[in-house]
PDB file of C-alpha atoms and ligand atoms in Angstrom:
ATOM      1  CA  MET A1173       0.532   0.110  -0.330  1.00 71.00           C
ATOM      2  CA  SER A1174       1.500   2.885  -0.931  1.00 92.00           C
ATOM      3  CA  GLN A1175       1.462   6.192   2.193  1.00 97.00           C
ATOM      4  CA  TYR A1176       2.101  10.136   1.022  1.00 98.00           C
ATOM      5  CA  ILE A1177       4.155  11.328   4.873  1.00 98.00           C
ATOM      6  CA  PHE A1178       3.390  15.839   4.913  1.00 98.00           C
ATOM      7  CA  GLU A1179       5.459  17.932   7.808  1.00 98.00           C
ATOM      8  CA  THR A1180       4.257  20.057   9.768  1.00 98.00           C
ATOM      9  CA  LYS A1181       5.478  22.955  11.344  1.00 98.00           C
ATOM     10  CA  THR A1182       2.544  25.030  12.527  1.00 98.00           C
ATOM     11  CA  GLU A1183      -1.440  24.231  13.107  1.00 98.00           C
ATOM     12  CA  GLU A1184      -1.724  27.045   9.516  1.00 98.00           C
ATOM     13  CA  GLU A1185       0.585  24.609   7.864  1.00 98.00           C
ATOM     14  CA  THR A1186      -1.493  21.508   8.764  1.00 98.00           C
ATOM     15  CA  ARG A1187      -5.218  23.391   8.033  1.00 98.00           C
ATOM     16  CA  ARG A1188      -3.669  25.034   4.015  1.00 98.00           C
ATOM     17  CA  LEU A1189      -3.047  21.220   3.301  1.00 98.00           C
ATOM     18  CA  ALA A1190      -6.011  19.735   4.589  1.00 98.00           C
ATOM     19  CA  ASN A1191      -7.182  22.690   2.881  1.00 98.00           C
ATOM     20  CA  GLU A1192      -5.727  22.037  -0.740  1.00 98.00           C
ATOM     21  CA  LEU A1193      -7.116  18.764  -0.244  1.00 98.00           C
ATOM     22  CA  ALA A1194     -10.732  19.478   0.090  1.00 98.00           C
ATOM     23  CA  LEU A1195      -9.995  21.264  -3.348  1.00 98.00           C
ATOM     24  CA  LEU A1196      -9.844  17.525  -4.778  1.00 98.00           C
ATOM     25  CA  LEU A1197     -12.367  15.971  -2.921  1.00 98.00           C
ATOM     26  CA  SER A1198     -16.115  15.089  -4.552  1.00 97.00           C
ATOM     27  CA  PRO A1199     -19.222  14.135  -3.074  1.00 97.00           C
ATOM     28  CA  GLY A1200     -19.223  10.736  -1.794  1.00 97.00           C
ATOM     29  CA  GLN A1201     -15.893  10.086  -0.626  1.00 98.00           C
ATOM     30  CA  VAL A1202     -14.808   9.031   2.736  1.00 98.00           C
ATOM     31  CA  LEU A1203     -12.025   9.834   4.821  1.00 98.00           C
ATOM     32  CA  THR A1204     -10.677   8.504   8.013  1.00 98.00           C
ATOM     33  CA  LEU A1205      -8.968  10.255  10.352  1.00 98.00           C
ATOM     34  CA  GLU A1206      -6.546   8.172  13.495  1.00 97.00           C
ATOM     35  CA  GLY A1207      -4.468  10.769  16.400  1.00 97.00           C
ATOM     36  CA  ASP A1208      -4.430  11.259  19.743  1.00 96.00           C
ATOM     37  CA  LEU A1209      -5.659  13.607  21.695  1.00 94.00           C
ATOM     38  CA  GLY A1210      -3.758  16.457  20.919  1.00 96.00           C
ATOM     39  CA  ALA A1211      -2.809  15.269  17.057  1.00 98.00           C
ATOM     40  CA  GLY A1212      -4.585  18.198  15.305  1.00 98.00           C
ATOM     41  CA  LYS A1213      -7.682  16.193  13.436  1.00 97.00           C
ATOM     42  CA  THR A1214     -10.765  18.594  13.800  1.00 96.00           C
ATOM     43  CA  THR A1215      -7.407  21.682  13.099  1.00 97.00           C
ATOM     44  CA  PHE A1216      -7.502  19.192   9.926  1.00 98.00           C
ATOM     45  CA  THR A1217     -11.185  19.563   9.983  1.00 98.00           C
ATOM     46  CA  LYS A1218     -11.302  22.717  10.191  1.00 97.00           C
ATOM     47  CA  GLY A1219      -8.606  23.011   6.913  1.00 98.00           C
ATOM     48  CA  LEU A1220     -11.275  20.386   5.248  1.00 98.00           C
ATOM     49  CA  GLY A1221     -14.455  22.540   5.579  1.00 98.00           C
ATOM     50  CA  ALA A1222     -12.700  25.516   4.749  1.00 98.00           C
ATOM     51  CA  GLY A1223     -12.111  23.991   1.863  1.00 98.00           C
ATOM     52  CA  LEU A1224     -15.106  22.635   1.062  1.00 98.00           C
ATOM     53  CA  GLY A1225     -16.748  26.635   1.792  1.00 98.00           C
ATOM     54  CA  VAL A1226     -17.717  25.280   5.140  1.00 97.00           C
ATOM     55  CA  ARG A1227     -18.715  29.044   7.105  1.00 94.00           C
ATOM     56  CA  ARG A1228     -19.332  27.562  10.556  1.00 93.00           C
ATOM     57  CA  THR A1229     -16.966  27.144  12.802  1.00 94.00           C
ATOM     58  CA  ILE A1230     -15.945  23.073  13.138  1.00 93.00           C
ATOM     59  CA  ASN A1231     -15.256  21.191  16.636  1.00 90.00           C
ATOM     60  CA  SER A1232     -14.561  18.331  17.390  1.00 82.00           C
ATOM     61  CA  PRO A1233     -18.217  16.123  17.599  1.00 70.00           C
ATOM     62  CA  THR A1234     -17.911  14.762  20.829  1.00 70.00           C
ATOM     63  CA  PHE A1235     -22.236  14.856  22.053  1.00 78.00           C
ATOM     64  CA  THR A1236     -23.373  13.946  19.254  1.00 86.00           C
ATOM     65  CA  ILE A1237     -21.679  11.233  16.334  1.00 91.00           C
ATOM     66  CA  VAL A1238     -22.081  13.303  13.099  1.00 94.00           C
ATOM     67  CA  LYS A1239     -22.259  16.396  12.614  1.00 94.00           C
ATOM     68  CA  GLU A1240     -23.673  18.133  10.162  1.00 95.00           C
ATOM     69  CA  TYR A1241     -21.881  21.315   7.756  1.00 96.00           C
ATOM     70  CA  MET A1242     -23.269  23.175   4.673  1.00 96.00           C
ATOM     71  CA  GLY A1243     -20.514  24.173   2.245  1.00 96.00           C
ATOM     72  CA  GLU A1244     -20.408  24.323  -1.889  1.00 97.00           C
ATOM     73  CA  ILE A1245     -20.080  20.113  -1.137  1.00 97.00           C
ATOM     74  CA  PRO A1246     -21.628  19.558   3.272  1.00 98.00           C
ATOM     75  CA  LEU A1247     -19.304  17.963   5.364  1.00 98.00           C
ATOM     76  CA  TYR A1248     -20.243  14.896   7.688  1.00 97.00           C
ATOM     77  CA  HIS A1249     -17.424  14.792  10.677  1.00 96.00           C
ATOM     78  CA  MET A1250     -18.561  11.553  12.025  1.00 95.00           C
ATOM     79  CA  ASP A1251     -17.060  10.876  16.070  1.00 94.00           C
ATOM     80  CA  ALA A1252     -17.251   6.325  15.728  1.00 93.00           C
ATOM     81  CA  TYR A1253     -16.632   6.017  19.107  1.00 91.00           C
ATOM     82  CA  ARG A1254     -19.866   5.166  20.094  1.00 89.00           C
ATOM     83  CA  LEU A1255     -20.570   3.020  17.395  1.00 91.00           C
ATOM     84  CA  GLU A1256     -18.245   0.255  18.853  1.00 86.00           C
ATOM     85  CA  ASP A1257     -20.694  -2.912  20.108  1.00 82.00           C
ATOM     86  CA  ILE A1258     -23.115  -1.552  16.637  1.00 86.00           C
ATOM     87  CA  GLN A1259     -23.944  -5.702  14.680  1.00 86.00           C
ATOM     88  CA  GLU A1260     -25.864  -4.193  12.130  1.00 88.00           C
ATOM     89  CA  ASP A1261     -25.726  -1.255   9.357  1.00 88.00           C
ATOM     90  CA  ILE A1262     -27.398   1.358  10.825  1.00 87.00           C
ATOM     91  CA  GLY A1263     -27.996   3.968   7.936  1.00 89.00           C
ATOM     92  CA  PHE A1264     -23.975   4.987   7.628  1.00 93.00           C
ATOM     93  CA  ASP A1265     -24.481   5.033   3.609  1.00 92.00           C
ATOM     94  CA  GLU A1266     -26.874   7.884   3.821  1.00 92.00           C
ATOM     95  CA  TYR A1267     -23.171   9.302   4.354  1.00 95.00           C
ATOM     96  CA  PHE A1268     -20.423   7.547   3.128  1.00 96.00           C
ATOM     97  CA  ASN A1269     -22.535   7.124  -0.219  1.00 92.00           C
ATOM     98  CA  GLY A1270     -23.838  11.074  -0.179  1.00 93.00           C
ATOM     99  CA  ASP A1271     -23.488  14.521  -1.123  1.00 96.00           C
ATOM    100  CA  GLY A1272     -20.975  15.222   1.104  1.00 98.00           C
ATOM    101  CA  ILE A1273     -17.474  14.203   2.420  1.00 98.00           C
ATOM    102  CA  THR A1274     -17.528  12.924   5.065  1.00 98.00           C
ATOM    103  CA  VAL A1275     -15.000  12.317   7.300  1.00 98.00           C
ATOM    104  CA  VAL A1276     -14.765   9.291  10.318  1.00 97.00           C
ATOM    105  CA  GLU A1277     -12.361   9.449  14.125  1.00 96.00           C
ATOM    106  CA  TRP A1278     -12.619   6.417  15.420  1.00 95.00           C
ATOM    107  CA  ALA A1279     -12.971   4.315  12.199  1.00 96.00           C
ATOM    108  CA  SER A1280     -11.605   0.828  13.351  1.00 95.00           C
ATOM    109  CA  PHE A1281     -14.674   0.835  15.414  1.00 94.00           C
ATOM    110  CA  ILE A1282     -16.957   0.999  12.338  1.00 95.00           C
ATOM    111  CA  GLU A1283     -14.363  -0.917   9.879  1.00 94.00           C
ATOM    112  CA  GLU A1284     -16.461  -3.533   8.312  1.00 94.00           C
ATOM    113  CA  PHE A1285     -19.464  -0.879   7.442  1.00 96.00           C
ATOM    114  CA  LEU A1286     -16.888   1.851   5.865  1.00 96.00           C
ATOM    115  CA  PRO A1287     -16.299   1.894   2.200  1.00 96.00           C
ATOM    116  CA  GLU A1288     -13.250   0.301   0.521  1.00 96.00           C
ATOM    117  CA  GLU A1289     -12.174   2.763  -1.708  1.00 97.00           C
ATOM    118  CA  ARG A1290     -11.282   6.100   1.493  1.00 98.00           C
ATOM    119  CA  LEU A1291      -8.068   7.900   2.438  1.00 98.00           C
ATOM    120  CA  GLN A1292      -6.446   7.001   5.948  1.00 98.00           C
ATOM    121  CA  ILE A1293      -4.786   9.793   6.950  1.00 98.00           C
ATOM    122  CA  GLN A1294      -2.543   9.990  10.543  1.00 98.00           C
ATOM    123  CA  ILE A1295      -1.536  12.233  12.114  1.00 98.00           C
ATOM    124  CA  LYS A1296       1.455  11.743  14.528  1.00 98.00           C
ATOM    125  CA  ARG A1297       2.195  14.750  16.552  1.00 98.00           C
ATOM    126  CA  ILE A1298       6.405  14.965  16.475  1.00 98.00           C
ATOM    127  CA  ASP A1299       6.606  18.110  18.907  1.00 98.00           C
ATOM    128  CA  GLU A1300       4.978  21.013  20.206  1.00 98.00           C
ATOM    129  CA  HIS A1301       4.662  22.289  16.942  1.00 98.00           C
ATOM    130  CA  THR A1302       4.922  19.603  14.009  1.00 98.00           C
ATOM    131  CA  ARG A1303       3.024  16.979  12.734  1.00 98.00           C
ATOM    132  CA  LYS A1304       3.595  13.748  10.993  1.00 98.00           C
ATOM    133  CA  ILE A1305       0.619  13.816   8.208  1.00 98.00           C
ATOM    134  CA  THR A1306       0.524  10.054   6.723  1.00 98.00           C
ATOM    135  CA  PHE A1307      -2.153   9.632   3.806  1.00 98.00           C
ATOM    136  CA  HIS A1308      -3.288   6.090   3.117  1.00 98.00           C
ATOM    137  CA  PRO A1309      -5.028   5.797   0.006  1.00 98.00           C
ATOM    138  CA  ILE A1310      -6.957   2.952  -0.683  1.00 98.00           C
ATOM    139  CA  GLY A1311      -8.095   2.722  -4.553  1.00 97.00           C
ATOM    140  CA  ASP A1312      -6.715   4.788  -7.990  1.00 97.00           C
ATOM    141  CA  HIS A1313      -8.867   7.863  -7.568  1.00 97.00           C
ATOM    142  CA  PHE A1314      -7.166   8.610  -4.242  1.00 98.00           C
ATOM    143  CA  ASP A1315      -3.721   7.068  -5.519  1.00 98.00           C
ATOM    144  CA  SER A1316      -4.236   9.597  -7.586  1.00 97.00           C
ATOM    145  CA  ILE A1317      -5.489  12.597  -5.334  1.00 98.00           C
ATOM    146  CA  CYS A1318      -2.550  11.907  -2.931  1.00 98.00           C
ATOM    147  CA  LYS A1319       0.095  12.944  -5.938  1.00 97.00           C
ATOM    148  CA  GLU A1320      -1.309  15.232  -6.964  1.00 97.00           C
ATOM    149  CA  LEU A1321      -1.494  17.102  -3.814  1.00 97.00           C
ATOM    150  CA  TYR A1322       2.107  15.088  -3.264  1.00 93.00           C
ATOM    151  CA  SER A1323       3.353  17.803  -6.426  1.00 87.00           C
TER     152      SER A1323
HETATM  153  P1  LIG B 175      -7.302  17.490  18.296  1.00 89.33           P
HETATM  154  O1  LIG B 175      -8.516  17.048  17.699  1.00 89.33           O
HETATM  155  O2  LIG B 175      -6.510  15.685  17.305  1.00 89.33           O
HETATM  156  O3  LIG B 175      -7.758  16.587  19.462  1.00 89.33           O
HETATM  157  P2  LIG B 175      -7.115  19.474  18.395  1.00 89.33           P
HETATM  158  O4  LIG B 175      -7.125  20.093  16.211  1.00 89.33           O
HETATM  159  O5  LIG B 175      -8.003  19.945  18.536  1.00 89.33           O
HETATM  160  O6  LIG B 175      -6.295  18.499  18.779  1.00 89.33           O
HETATM  161  O7  LIG B 175      -5.523  20.037  18.394  1.00 89.33           O
HETATM  162  C1  LIG B 175      -3.991  20.896  17.807  1.00 89.33           C
HETATM  163  C2  LIG B 175      -3.103  21.578  18.474  1.00 89.33           C
HETATM  164  O8  LIG B 175      -2.218  21.434  18.666  1.00 89.33           O
HETATM  165  C3  LIG B 175      -3.923  22.795  18.174  1.00 89.33           C
HETATM  166  O9  LIG B 175      -3.913  23.478  20.361  1.00 89.33           O
HETATM  167  C4  LIG B 175      -2.693  22.956  17.556  1.00 89.33           C
HETATM  168  O10 LIG B 175      -2.802  24.315  18.054  1.00 89.33           O
HETATM  169  C5  LIG B 175      -1.649  22.205  17.935  1.00 89.33           C
HETATM  170  N1  LIG B 175      -0.781  22.213  17.553  1.00 89.33           N
HETATM  171  C6  LIG B 175       0.499  23.025  17.244  1.00 89.33           C
HETATM  172  N2  LIG B 175       1.588  22.737  15.635  1.00 89.33           N
HETATM  173  C7  LIG B 175       0.745  22.052  15.166  1.00 89.33           C
HETATM  174  C8  LIG B 175       0.284  21.527  13.854  1.00 89.33           C
HETATM  175  N3  LIG B 175       1.883  21.929  12.953  1.00 89.33           N
HETATM  176  N4  LIG B 175      -0.905  21.225  13.274  1.00 89.33           N
HETATM  177  C9  LIG B 175      -1.778  20.877  14.368  1.00 89.33           C
HETATM  178  N5  LIG B 175      -2.118  21.459  15.069  1.00 89.33           N
HETATM  179  C10 LIG B 175      -0.797  21.741  16.032  1.00 89.33           C
HETATM  180 MG1  LIG B 176     -10.624  16.501  17.924  1.00 89.33          MG
END
């Protein structure tokens, strides 16, 4: 599996990377976001939202499973943490096959319901301001998106 590694030195750089990614995405695509608390998942999602034309402030989806943000393309920010014991499909496709981009945190909890083609993003805190951001594209389309972002 190919991977694309970026390093950012500021919060702003992380936002910019996500903003550039957003411009390459189309409705019905799914991204998964992994990283420890404080890694920069919400920061990254804010950048995505900016790139998708979301005007509302994006924050962590702590008390709701999905937050929906209207934009030129809608952004669905899903926190799968409390879905760990879900056995049946509770209608994920309304998001995953919908008209927006879905960003999933704690995606491993709903692995079996995720679409096969997706972009896995992992953010790792290196030090106070440095983050290693690794993209694992699954599927040719996401691979070309990553290549374009990387060049
Ligand atoms: P998470 O959602 O993963 O818990 P947040 O995005 O809420 O993380 O928080 C990331 C924190 O790290 C913010 O306080 C942000 O200012 C800080 N930070 C420092 N450097 C960076 C960087 N390069 N990229 C992203 N965030 C950074
Ligand atoms: Mg967060």
